[in-house]
């Protein structure tokens, strides 16, 4: 399946790319957003991050024509601050996050991200890390697995699924896991969509420490932009959007004051919210299935 960047035009417009600006693509992936940024740069520069070595190799070829304007970093986006420091860059004009797994990762049967293919349980974005979905599924305690499925997947049937997993350990492949999940679901629920979706999401988030790393990286990004600079984030499920909204509000909204307490608080905000969460157009939803749950948010430094 060809990877189509979600909300490409809206994202680039919200980022407000300047020809001489310095930009960070924190989630390089297939390079769709990076390519559009690079097209708008004249003397500017782009730094791209990805934990996935395959993505770095693949996308460096795609962006070869712009190699004088781009620096690619094989590593987590939690390294934004230290990388900018190492490159002697004090601040940047914009940072983009396209959260979640890229289509090439989902569509590679060997990576174990998808319940559509039978493969060894893996789900590592960074193939050099030790922890994979196999270890989580087979070595975590019952209590921890239930917590992960509830917190990261909002899975109603977490307890039943985990009991099936433990009864069938070792669970080695994606299809073996799907069978555990399916057998724990009530028959009427199986008609509402694939039963493995929430569990696979929860395991992927746990394996890659997605929430913790994304929170840390977004805060680093907000701190790294100068006046007029913007941080733009695309999320793909409600849990992601919840914490992105929370972080943006912390920087871009006045603190709540108890109206019963007669205190005058002078507060100068250094950031402003650029929108309340933008959703894909009807046409994009028809053309790109991956866009269905996407929400685009932006914040700008103003002081």
PDB file of C-alpha atoms in Angstrom:
ATOM      1  CA  UNK A   1       0.000   0.000   0.000  1.00  0.00           C
ATOM      2  CA  UNK A   2       1.357   3.424  -0.966  1.00  0.00           C
ATOM      3  CA  UNK A   3       1.948   5.718   2.003  1.00  0.00           C
ATOM      4  CA  UNK A   4      -0.134   8.898   1.732  1.00  0.00           C
ATOM      5  CA  UNK A   5       0.747  11.692   4.152  1.00  0.00           C
ATOM      6  CA  UNK A   6      -2.295  12.687   6.184  1.00  0.00           C
ATOM      7  CA  UNK A   7      -3.551  16.300   5.954  1.00  0.00           C
ATOM      8  CA  UNK A   8      -0.454  17.241   3.957  1.00  0.00           C
ATOM      9  CA  UNK A   9      -1.589  20.643   2.641  1.00  0.00           C
ATOM     10  CA  UNK A  10      -3.193  21.703   5.938  1.00  0.00           C
ATOM     11  CA  UNK A  11      -0.079  20.723   7.898  1.00  0.00           C
ATOM     12  CA  UNK A  12       2.338  22.629   5.661  1.00  0.00           C
ATOM     13  CA  UNK A  13       0.058  25.684   5.722  1.00  0.00           C
ATOM     14  CA  UNK A  14      -0.184  25.575   9.527  1.00  0.00           C
ATOM     15  CA  UNK A  15       3.595  25.216   9.812  1.00  0.00           C
ATOM     16  CA  UNK A  16       3.938  28.472   7.805  1.00  0.00           C
ATOM     17  CA  UNK A  17       7.236  27.493   6.152  1.00  0.00           C
ATOM     18  CA  UNK A  18       9.709  30.344   5.532  1.00  0.00           C
ATOM     19  CA  UNK A  19      12.322  30.001   2.744  1.00  0.00           C
ATOM     20  CA  UNK A  20      15.199  30.700   5.152  1.00  0.00           C
ATOM     21  CA  UNK A  21      13.755  28.845   8.152  1.00  0.00           C
ATOM     22  CA  UNK A  22      15.062  25.920  10.167  1.00  0.00           C
ATOM     23  CA  UNK A  23      12.557  23.087  10.607  1.00  0.00           C
ATOM     24  CA  UNK A  24      12.404  19.750  12.393  1.00  0.00           C
ATOM     25  CA  UNK A  25      10.409  16.791  11.101  1.00  0.00           C
ATOM     26  CA  UNK A  26      10.305  14.787  14.316  1.00  0.00           C
ATOM     27  CA  UNK A  27       8.669  11.798  12.600  1.00  0.00           C
ATOM     28  CA  UNK A  28      10.348  11.452   9.209  1.00  0.00           C
ATOM     29  CA  UNK A  29       8.588   8.233   8.149  1.00  0.00           C
ATOM     30  CA  UNK A  30       8.197   8.038   4.373  1.00  0.00           C
ATOM     31  CA  UNK A  31       9.208  11.698   4.035  1.00  0.00           C
ATOM     32  CA  UNK A  32       5.984  13.097   2.594  1.00  0.00           C
ATOM     33  CA  UNK A  33       5.812  16.105   4.912  1.00  0.00           C
ATOM     34  CA  UNK A  34       9.594  16.631   4.762  1.00  0.00           C
ATOM     35  CA  UNK A  35       9.513  16.763   0.968  1.00  0.00           C
ATOM     36  CA  UNK A  36       6.882  19.522   0.970  1.00  0.00           C
ATOM     37  CA  UNK A  37       8.854  21.521   3.549  1.00  0.00           C
ATOM     38  CA  UNK A  38      12.076  21.150   1.521  1.00  0.00           C
ATOM     39  CA  UNK A  39      10.335  22.353  -1.652  1.00  0.00           C
ATOM     40  CA  UNK A  40       9.626  25.654   0.114  1.00  0.00           C
ATOM     41  CA  UNK A  41      13.161  26.156   1.485  1.00  0.00           C
ATOM     42  CA  UNK A  42      15.809  28.252  -0.297  1.00  0.00           C
ATOM     43  CA  UNK A  43      18.530  28.887   2.261  1.00  0.00           C
ATOM     44  CA  UNK A  44      16.701  27.047   5.027  1.00  0.00           C
ATOM     45  CA  UNK A  45      17.406  23.687   6.618  1.00  0.00           C
ATOM     46  CA  UNK A  46      15.506  20.594   7.758  1.00  0.00           C
ATOM     47  CA  UNK A  47      16.437  18.097  10.475  1.00  0.00           C
ATOM     48  CA  UNK A  48      14.552  14.793  10.302  1.00  0.00           C
ATOM     49  CA  UNK A  49      14.267  12.154  13.051  1.00  0.00           C
ATOM     50  CA  UNK A  50      13.224   8.508  12.924  1.00  0.00           C
ATOM     51  CA  UNK A  51      13.837   5.536  15.221  1.00  0.00           C
ATOM     52  CA  UNK A  52      13.456   3.186  12.281  1.00  0.00           C
ATOM     53  CA  UNK A  53      16.727   2.620  10.376  1.00  0.00           C
ATOM     54  CA  UNK A  54      14.753   1.334   7.363  1.00  0.00           C
ATOM     55  CA  UNK A  55      12.814   4.617   7.213  1.00  0.00           C
ATOM     56  CA  UNK A  56      16.032   6.668   7.348  1.00  0.00           C
ATOM     57  CA  UNK A  57      17.596   4.645   4.512  1.00  0.00           C
ATOM     58  CA  UNK A  58      14.465   4.646   2.359  1.00  0.00           C
ATOM     59  CA  UNK A  59      13.650   8.326   2.830  1.00  0.00           C
ATOM     60  CA  UNK A  60      17.227   9.569   2.395  1.00  0.00           C
ATOM     61  CA  UNK A  61      17.010   8.234  -1.187  1.00  0.00           C
ATOM     62  CA  UNK A  62      13.649   9.911  -1.732  1.00  0.00           C
ATOM     63  CA  UNK A  63      15.033  13.259  -0.521  1.00  0.00           C
ATOM     64  CA  UNK A  64      18.407  12.911  -2.264  1.00  0.00           C
ATOM     65  CA  UNK A  65      17.875  16.027  -4.392  1.00  0.00           C
ATOM     66  CA  UNK A  66      17.787  18.126  -1.192  1.00  0.00           C
ATOM     67  CA  UNK A  67      20.761  16.547   0.594  1.00  0.00           C
ATOM     68  CA  UNK A  68      22.479  19.937   1.037  1.00  0.00           C
ATOM     69  CA  UNK A  69      19.478  21.165   3.079  1.00  0.00           C
ATOM     70  CA  UNK A  70      18.732  18.119   5.239  1.00  0.00           C
ATOM     71  CA  UNK A  71      20.225  16.363   8.251  1.00  0.00           C
ATOM     72  CA  UNK A  72      18.763  12.939   9.077  1.00  0.00           C
ATOM     73  CA  UNK A  73      19.029  11.536  12.598  1.00  0.00           C
ATOM     74  CA  UNK A  74      18.503   7.849  13.376  1.00  0.00           C
ATOM     75  CA  UNK A  75      17.083   8.192  16.854  1.00  0.00           C
ATOM     76  CA  UNK A  76      14.137   9.150  19.012  1.00  0.00           C
ATOM     77  CA  UNK A  77      12.521  12.556  18.776  1.00  0.00           C
ATOM     78  CA  UNK A  78      13.330  12.906  22.480  1.00  0.00           C
ATOM     79  CA  UNK A  79      16.798  13.869  21.172  1.00  0.00           C
ATOM     80  CA  UNK A  80      15.554  17.116  19.589  1.00  0.00           C
ATOM     81  CA  UNK A  81      17.105  19.415  22.210  1.00  0.00           C
ATOM     82  CA  UNK A  82      20.495  17.680  22.348  1.00  0.00           C
ATOM     83  CA  UNK A  83      20.676  17.380  18.541  1.00  0.00           C
ATOM     84  CA  UNK A  84      19.970  21.086  18.029  1.00  0.00           C
ATOM     85  CA  UNK A  85      22.625  21.887  20.620  1.00  0.00           C
ATOM     86  CA  UNK A  86      25.145  19.622  18.859  1.00  0.00           C
ATOM     87  CA  UNK A  87      24.370  21.407  15.567  1.00  0.00           C
ATOM     88  CA  UNK A  88      24.817  24.828  17.260  1.00  0.00           C
ATOM     89  CA  UNK A  89      21.183  25.749  16.581  1.00  0.00           C
ATOM     90  CA  UNK A  90      19.692  27.901  19.353  1.00  0.00           C
ATOM     91  CA  UNK A  91      16.093  27.852  18.121  1.00  0.00           C
ATOM     92  CA  UNK A  92      14.009  26.814  15.123  1.00  0.00           C
ATOM     93  CA  UNK A  93      11.079  28.055  13.038  1.00  0.00           C
ATOM     94  CA  UNK A  94       8.956  24.966  13.289  1.00  0.00           C
ATOM     95  CA  UNK A  95       8.626  21.374  14.456  1.00  0.00           C
ATOM     96  CA  UNK A  96       6.258  18.780  12.983  1.00  0.00           C
ATOM     97  CA  UNK A  97       5.021  15.573  14.632  1.00  0.00           C
ATOM     98  CA  UNK A  98       3.026  12.964  12.684  1.00  0.00           C
ATOM     99  CA  UNK A  99       2.397  10.499  15.513  1.00  0.00           C
ATOM    100  CA  UNK A 100       1.756   6.784  15.234  1.00  0.00           C
ATOM    101  CA  UNK A 101       3.152   4.113  12.937  1.00  0.00           C
ATOM    102  CA  UNK A 102       3.886   4.861   9.285  1.00  0.00           C
ATOM    103  CA  UNK A 103       2.195   2.830   6.558  1.00  0.00           C
ATOM    104  CA  UNK A 104       5.432   1.066   5.457  1.00  0.00           C
ATOM    105  CA  UNK A 105       5.791  -0.307   9.003  1.00  0.00           C
ATOM    106  CA  UNK A 106       2.173  -1.469   9.115  1.00  0.00           C
ATOM    107  CA  UNK A 107       2.434  -3.002   5.654  1.00  0.00           C
ATOM    108  CA  UNK A 108       5.683  -4.895   6.253  1.00  0.00           C
ATOM    109  CA  UNK A 109       4.550  -8.397   7.315  1.00  0.00           C
ATOM    110  CA  UNK A 110       7.866  -9.047   9.089  1.00  0.00           C
ATOM    111  CA  UNK A 111       7.535  -6.169  11.570  1.00  0.00           C
ATOM    112  CA  UNK A 112       4.623  -7.601  13.561  1.00  0.00           C
ATOM    113  CA  UNK A 113       2.690  -4.317  13.811  1.00  0.00           C
ATOM    114  CA  UNK A 114      -0.425  -5.489  12.015  1.00  0.00           C
ATOM    115  CA  UNK A 115      -3.088  -8.051  12.808  1.00  0.00           C
ATOM    116  CA  UNK A 116      -3.570  -8.438   9.027  1.00  0.00           C
ATOM    117  CA  UNK A 117      -0.351 -10.459   8.610  1.00  0.00           C
ATOM    118  CA  UNK A 118       0.968 -13.491  10.459  1.00  0.00           C
ATOM    119  CA  UNK A 119       4.411 -12.671  11.837  1.00  0.00           C
ATOM    120  CA  UNK A 120       6.465 -12.999  14.982  1.00  0.00           C
ATOM    121  CA  UNK A 121       5.270 -10.549  17.650  1.00  0.00           C
ATOM    122  CA  UNK A 122       7.632  -7.584  17.373  1.00  0.00           C
ATOM    123  CA  UNK A 123       6.258  -4.002  16.990  1.00  0.00           C
ATOM    124  CA  UNK A 124       9.641  -2.321  17.599  1.00  0.00           C
ATOM    125  CA  UNK A 125      10.066   0.946  15.716  1.00  0.00           C
ATOM    126  CA  UNK A 126      13.756   0.823  16.634  1.00  0.00           C
ATOM    127  CA  UNK A 127      14.891  -2.674  15.690  1.00  0.00           C
ATOM    128  CA  UNK A 128      17.979  -2.378  17.896  1.00  0.00           C
ATOM    129  CA  UNK A 129      16.022  -2.160  21.152  1.00  0.00           C
ATOM    130  CA  UNK A 130      15.606  -5.285  23.285  1.00  0.00           C
ATOM    131  CA  UNK A 131      11.937  -5.059  24.301  1.00  0.00           C
ATOM    132  CA  UNK A 132       9.468  -6.360  21.719  1.00  0.00           C
ATOM    133  CA  UNK A 133       5.784  -7.281  21.823  1.00  0.00           C
ATOM    134  CA  UNK A 134       6.831 -10.905  22.364  1.00  0.00           C
ATOM    135  CA  UNK A 135       8.384 -10.043  25.754  1.00  0.00           C
ATOM    136  CA  UNK A 136       5.419  -7.882  26.778  1.00  0.00           C
ATOM    137  CA  UNK A 137       2.849 -10.563  25.903  1.00  0.00           C
ATOM    138  CA  UNK A 138       4.763 -13.486  27.395  1.00  0.00           C
ATOM    139  CA  UNK A 139       6.670 -12.027  30.346  1.00  0.00           C
ATOM    140  CA  UNK A 140       4.539  -9.232  31.806  1.00  0.00           C
ATOM    141  CA  UNK A 141       2.337 -10.045  34.789  1.00  0.00           C
ATOM    142  CA  UNK A 142      -1.417 -10.441  34.411  1.00  0.00           C
ATOM    143  CA  UNK A 143      -1.935  -7.199  36.331  1.00  0.00           C
ATOM    144  CA  UNK A 144       0.449  -5.220  34.101  1.00  0.00           C
ATOM    145  CA  UNK A 145      -1.040  -6.573  30.884  1.00  0.00           C
ATOM    146  CA  UNK A 146      -4.565  -5.655  31.994  1.00  0.00           C
ATOM    147  CA  UNK A 147      -3.369  -2.146  32.903  1.00  0.00           C
ATOM    148  CA  UNK A 148      -1.657  -1.677  29.521  1.00  0.00           C
ATOM    149  CA  UNK A 149      -4.701  -2.815  27.537  1.00  0.00           C
ATOM    150  CA  UNK A 150      -6.966  -0.508  29.539  1.00  0.00           C
ATOM    151  CA  UNK A 151      -4.693   2.561  29.650  1.00  0.00           C
ATOM    152  CA  UNK A 152      -3.196   2.394  26.149  1.00  0.00           C
ATOM    153  CA  UNK A 153      -6.051   0.744  24.291  1.00  0.00           C
ATOM    154  CA  UNK A 154      -9.198   1.537  26.295  1.00  0.00           C
ATOM    155  CA  UNK A 155     -10.032  -2.152  25.835  1.00  0.00           C
ATOM    156  CA  UNK A 156     -13.284  -3.123  27.613  1.00  0.00           C
ATOM    157  CA  UNK A 157     -12.474  -6.817  27.527  1.00  0.00           C
ATOM    158  CA  UNK A 158      -8.901  -6.517  28.824  1.00  0.00           C
ATOM    159  CA  UNK A 159      -9.317  -9.021  31.671  1.00  0.00           C
ATOM    160  CA  UNK A 160     -10.741 -11.748  29.454  1.00  0.00           C
ATOM    161  CA  UNK A 161      -8.116 -11.190  26.756  1.00  0.00           C
ATOM    162  CA  UNK A 162      -5.250 -11.363  29.253  1.00  0.00           C
ATOM    163  CA  UNK A 163      -6.611 -14.581  30.776  1.00  0.00           C
ATOM    164  CA  UNK A 164      -6.646 -16.149  27.295  1.00  0.00           C
ATOM    165  CA  UNK A 165      -3.094 -14.907  26.631  1.00  0.00           C
ATOM    166  CA  UNK A 166      -1.749 -16.358  29.873  1.00  0.00           C
ATOM    167  CA  UNK A 167      -3.531 -19.681  29.272  1.00  0.00           C
ATOM    168  CA  UNK A 168      -1.920 -19.946  25.821  1.00  0.00           C
ATOM    169  CA  UNK A 169       1.643 -18.775  26.578  1.00  0.00           C
ATOM    170  CA  UNK A 170       3.982 -18.708  24.818  1.00  0.00           C
ATOM    171  CA  UNK A 171       2.078 -16.611  22.265  1.00  0.00           C
ATOM    172  CA  UNK A 172       4.596 -16.257  19.448  1.00  0.00           C
ATOM    173  CA  UNK A 173       2.854 -14.775  16.416  1.00  0.00           C
ATOM    174  CA  UNK A 174       0.365 -12.046  15.593  1.00  0.00           C
ATOM    175  CA  UNK A 175      -2.277 -14.555  14.488  1.00  0.00           C
ATOM    176  CA  UNK A 176      -1.902 -16.541  17.727  1.00  0.00           C
ATOM    177  CA  UNK A 177      -2.518 -13.300  19.617  1.00  0.00           C
ATOM    178  CA  UNK A 178      -5.502 -12.444  17.404  1.00  0.00           C
ATOM    179  CA  UNK A 179      -7.017 -15.841  18.234  1.00  0.00           C
ATOM    180  CA  UNK A 180      -6.628 -15.172  21.990  1.00  0.00           C
ATOM    181  CA  UNK A 181      -8.351 -11.809  21.566  1.00  0.00           C
ATOM    182  CA  UNK A 182     -11.122 -13.137  19.337  1.00  0.00           C
ATOM    183  CA  UNK A 183     -11.949 -15.964  21.751  1.00  0.00           C
ATOM    184  CA  UNK A 184     -12.299 -13.453  24.623  1.00  0.00           C
ATOM    185  CA  UNK A 185     -14.782 -11.215  22.750  1.00  0.00           C
ATOM    186  CA  UNK A 186     -18.558 -11.637  23.015  1.00  0.00           C
ATOM    187  CA  UNK A 187     -20.031 -12.851  19.705  1.00  0.00           C
ATOM    188  CA  UNK A 188     -22.097  -9.685  19.171  1.00  0.00           C
ATOM    189  CA  UNK A 189     -18.983  -7.484  19.554  1.00  0.00           C
ATOM    190  CA  UNK A 190     -17.154  -9.325  16.770  1.00  0.00           C
ATOM    191  CA  UNK A 191     -19.544  -7.755  14.247  1.00  0.00           C
ATOM    192  CA  UNK A 192     -18.391  -4.208  15.109  1.00  0.00           C
ATOM    193  CA  UNK A 193     -14.892  -4.291  13.606  1.00  0.00           C
ATOM    194  CA  UNK A 194     -11.641  -6.144  14.133  1.00  0.00           C
ATOM    195  CA  UNK A 195     -11.360  -7.181  17.798  1.00  0.00           C
ATOM    196  CA  UNK A 196      -7.550  -6.953  17.846  1.00  0.00           C
ATOM    197  CA  UNK A 197      -7.305  -3.243  17.015  1.00  0.00           C
ATOM    198  CA  UNK A 198      -7.202  -1.903  20.578  1.00  0.00           C
ATOM    199  CA  UNK A 199      -4.898  -4.610  21.941  1.00  0.00           C
ATOM    200  CA  UNK A 200      -2.380  -4.171  19.115  1.00  0.00           C
ATOM    201  CA  UNK A 201      -2.446  -0.397  19.648  1.00  0.00           C
ATOM    202  CA  UNK A 202      -1.856  -0.834  23.380  1.00  0.00           C
ATOM    203  CA  UNK A 203       1.065  -3.227  22.886  1.00  0.00           C
ATOM    204  CA  UNK A 204       2.683  -0.984  20.252  1.00  0.00           C
ATOM    205  CA  UNK A 205       2.478   2.012  22.590  1.00  0.00           C
ATOM    206  CA  UNK A 206       4.017  -0.001  25.432  1.00  0.00           C
ATOM    207  CA  UNK A 207       6.842  -1.483  23.327  1.00  0.00           C
ATOM    208  CA  UNK A 208       7.874   1.914  21.952  1.00  0.00           C
ATOM    209  CA  UNK A 209       7.075   3.955  25.086  1.00  0.00           C
ATOM    210  CA  UNK A 210       5.127   6.222  22.748  1.00  0.00           C
ATOM    211  CA  UNK A 211       3.182   8.378  25.199  1.00  0.00           C
ATOM    212  CA  UNK A 212       6.120   9.181  27.473  1.00  0.00           C
ATOM    213  CA  UNK A 213       8.466   9.904  24.578  1.00  0.00           C
ATOM    214  CA  UNK A 214       5.930  12.008  22.676  1.00  0.00           C
ATOM    215  CA  UNK A 215       5.097  14.132  25.732  1.00  0.00           C
ATOM    216  CA  UNK A 216       8.780  14.769  26.378  1.00  0.00           C
ATOM    217  CA  UNK A 217       9.536  15.534  22.720  1.00  0.00           C
ATOM    218  CA  UNK A 218       6.594  17.921  22.245  1.00  0.00           C
ATOM    219  CA  UNK A 219       7.646  19.915  25.311  1.00  0.00           C
ATOM    220  CA  UNK A 220      11.222  20.046  23.967  1.00  0.00           C
ATOM    221  CA  UNK A 221       9.860  21.231  20.613  1.00  0.00           C
ATOM    222  CA  UNK A 222       7.771  24.002  22.185  1.00  0.00           C
ATOM    223  CA  UNK A 223      10.822  25.179  24.128  1.00  0.00           C
ATOM    224  CA  UNK A 224      12.989  25.107  20.983  1.00  0.00           C
ATOM    225  CA  UNK A 225      10.970  27.461  18.747  1.00  0.00           C
ATOM    226  CA  UNK A 226      11.657  31.191  18.616  1.00  0.00           C
ATOM    227  CA  UNK A 227       9.057  33.982  18.343  1.00  0.00           C
ATOM    228  CA  UNK A 228       6.907  33.261  15.295  1.00  0.00           C
ATOM    229  CA  UNK A 229       7.907  29.600  15.367  1.00  0.00           C
ATOM    230  CA  UNK A 230       5.286  26.872  15.389  1.00  0.00           C
ATOM    231  CA  UNK A 231       4.833  23.300  16.621  1.00  0.00           C
ATOM    232  CA  UNK A 232       2.327  21.255  14.633  1.00  0.00           C
ATOM    233  CA  UNK A 233       1.089  17.795  15.707  1.00  0.00           C
ATOM    234  CA  UNK A 234      -1.073  15.199  13.954  1.00  0.00           C
ATOM    235  CA  UNK A 235      -2.608  12.599  16.272  1.00  0.00           C
ATOM    236  CA  UNK A 236      -4.425   9.399  15.339  1.00  0.00           C
ATOM    237  CA  UNK A 237      -6.473   8.405  18.362  1.00  0.00           C
ATOM    238  CA  UNK A 238      -8.215  10.047  21.295  1.00  0.00           C
ATOM    239  CA  UNK A 239      -5.549   9.127  23.859  1.00  0.00           C
ATOM    240  CA  UNK A 240      -2.833  10.862  21.811  1.00  0.00           C
ATOM    241  CA  UNK A 241      -4.978  13.902  21.128  1.00  0.00           C
ATOM    242  CA  UNK A 242      -5.864  14.197  24.806  1.00  0.00           C
ATOM    243  CA  UNK A 243      -2.281  14.665  25.978  1.00  0.00           C
ATOM    244  CA  UNK A 244      -1.306  16.898  23.034  1.00  0.00           C
ATOM    245  CA  UNK A 245      -4.261  19.173  23.825  1.00  0.00           C
ATOM    246  CA  UNK A 246      -3.263  19.133  27.498  1.00  0.00           C
ATOM    247  CA  UNK A 247       0.342  20.180  26.704  1.00  0.00           C
ATOM    248  CA  UNK A 248      -0.732  22.897  24.256  1.00  0.00           C
ATOM    249  CA  UNK A 249      -3.252  24.295  26.745  1.00  0.00           C
ATOM    250  CA  UNK A 250      -0.567  24.415  29.434  1.00  0.00           C
ATOM    251  CA  UNK A 251       1.478  26.765  27.248  1.00  0.00           C
ATOM    252  CA  UNK A 252      -1.209  28.597  25.294  1.00  0.00           C
ATOM    253  CA  UNK A 253      -4.146  29.101  27.676  1.00  0.00           C
ATOM    254  CA  UNK A 254      -4.412  31.269  30.802  1.00  0.00           C
ATOM    255  CA  UNK A 255      -4.327  29.390  34.100  1.00  0.00           C
ATOM    256  CA  UNK A 256      -7.768  28.808  35.629  1.00  0.00           C
ATOM    257  CA  UNK A 257      -8.504  31.078  38.572  1.00  0.00           C
ATOM    258  CA  UNK A 258     -11.062  30.426  41.292  1.00  0.00           C
ATOM    259  CA  UNK A 259     -13.662  33.212  40.781  1.00  0.00           C
ATOM    260  CA  UNK A 260     -14.412  33.224  44.521  1.00  0.00           C
ATOM    261  CA  UNK A 261     -10.888  34.286  45.422  1.00  0.00           C
ATOM    262  CA  UNK A 262     -10.386  38.053  44.895  1.00  0.00           C
ATOM    263  CA  UNK A 263      -6.846  37.906  43.505  1.00  0.00           C
ATOM    264  CA  UNK A 264      -5.593  39.804  40.467  1.00  0.00           C
ATOM    265  CA  UNK A 265      -3.191  37.620  38.486  1.00  0.00           C
ATOM    266  CA  UNK A 266      -1.167  39.237  35.738  1.00  0.00           C
ATOM    267  CA  UNK A 267      -0.243  36.546  33.254  1.00  0.00           C
ATOM    268  CA  UNK A 268       1.607  37.038  29.993  1.00  0.00           C
ATOM    269  CA  UNK A 269       1.269  34.114  27.629  1.00  0.00           C
ATOM    270  CA  UNK A 270       4.257  33.406  25.386  1.00  0.00           C
ATOM    271  CA  UNK A 271       2.309  31.048  23.127  1.00  0.00           C
ATOM    272  CA  UNK A 272      -1.013  31.037  21.293  1.00  0.00           C
ATOM    273  CA  UNK A 273      -3.103  28.100  20.089  1.00  0.00           C
ATOM    274  CA  UNK A 274      -3.527  28.121  16.298  1.00  0.00           C
ATOM    275  CA  UNK A 275      -6.725  26.054  16.192  1.00  0.00           C
ATOM    276  CA  UNK A 276      -9.046  23.905  18.281  1.00  0.00           C
ATOM    277  CA  UNK A 277      -8.180  20.707  16.433  1.00  0.00           C
ATOM    278  CA  UNK A 278      -8.632  20.365  12.680  1.00  0.00           C
ATOM    279  CA  UNK A 279     -10.027  17.221  11.042  1.00  0.00           C
ATOM    280  CA  UNK A 280      -9.440  15.927   7.493  1.00  0.00           C
ATOM    281  CA  UNK A 281     -11.675  17.028   4.638  1.00  0.00           C
ATOM    282  CA  UNK A 282     -14.457  14.769   3.400  1.00  0.00           C
ATOM    283  CA  UNK A 283     -12.495  14.098   0.202  1.00  0.00           C
ATOM    284  CA  UNK A 284      -9.378  13.061   2.097  1.00  0.00           C
ATOM    285  CA  UNK A 285     -11.413  10.691   4.239  1.00  0.00           C
ATOM    286  CA  UNK A 286     -12.670   9.062   1.036  1.00  0.00           C
ATOM    287  CA  UNK A 287      -9.166   8.847  -0.490  1.00  0.00           C
ATOM    288  CA  UNK A 288      -7.074   7.892   2.547  1.00  0.00           C
ATOM    289  CA  UNK A 289      -8.410   5.412   5.082  1.00  0.00           C
ATOM    290  CA  UNK A 290      -5.557   6.213   7.507  1.00  0.00           C
ATOM    291  CA  UNK A 291      -6.889   9.783   7.883  1.00  0.00           C
ATOM    292  CA  UNK A 292     -10.147   8.801   9.599  1.00  0.00           C
ATOM    293  CA  UNK A 293      -9.144   9.502  13.197  1.00  0.00           C
ATOM    294  CA  UNK A 294      -6.560  12.228  12.493  1.00  0.00           C
ATOM    295  CA  UNK A 295      -6.617  15.571  14.321  1.00  0.00           C
ATOM    296  CA  UNK A 296      -4.209  18.427  13.524  1.00  0.00           C
ATOM    297  CA  UNK A 297      -3.209  20.948  16.209  1.00  0.00           C
ATOM    298  CA  UNK A 298      -0.757  23.846  16.235  1.00  0.00           C
ATOM    299  CA  UNK A 299       0.811  26.303  18.667  1.00  0.00           C
ATOM    300  CA  UNK A 300       2.906  29.436  17.983  1.00  0.00           C
ATOM    301  CA  UNK A 301       5.413  31.295  20.126  1.00  0.00           C
ATOM    302  CA  UNK A 302       4.430  34.954  20.424  1.00  0.00           C
ATOM    303  CA  UNK A 303       6.660  36.226  23.229  1.00  0.00           C
TER     304      UNK A 303
END
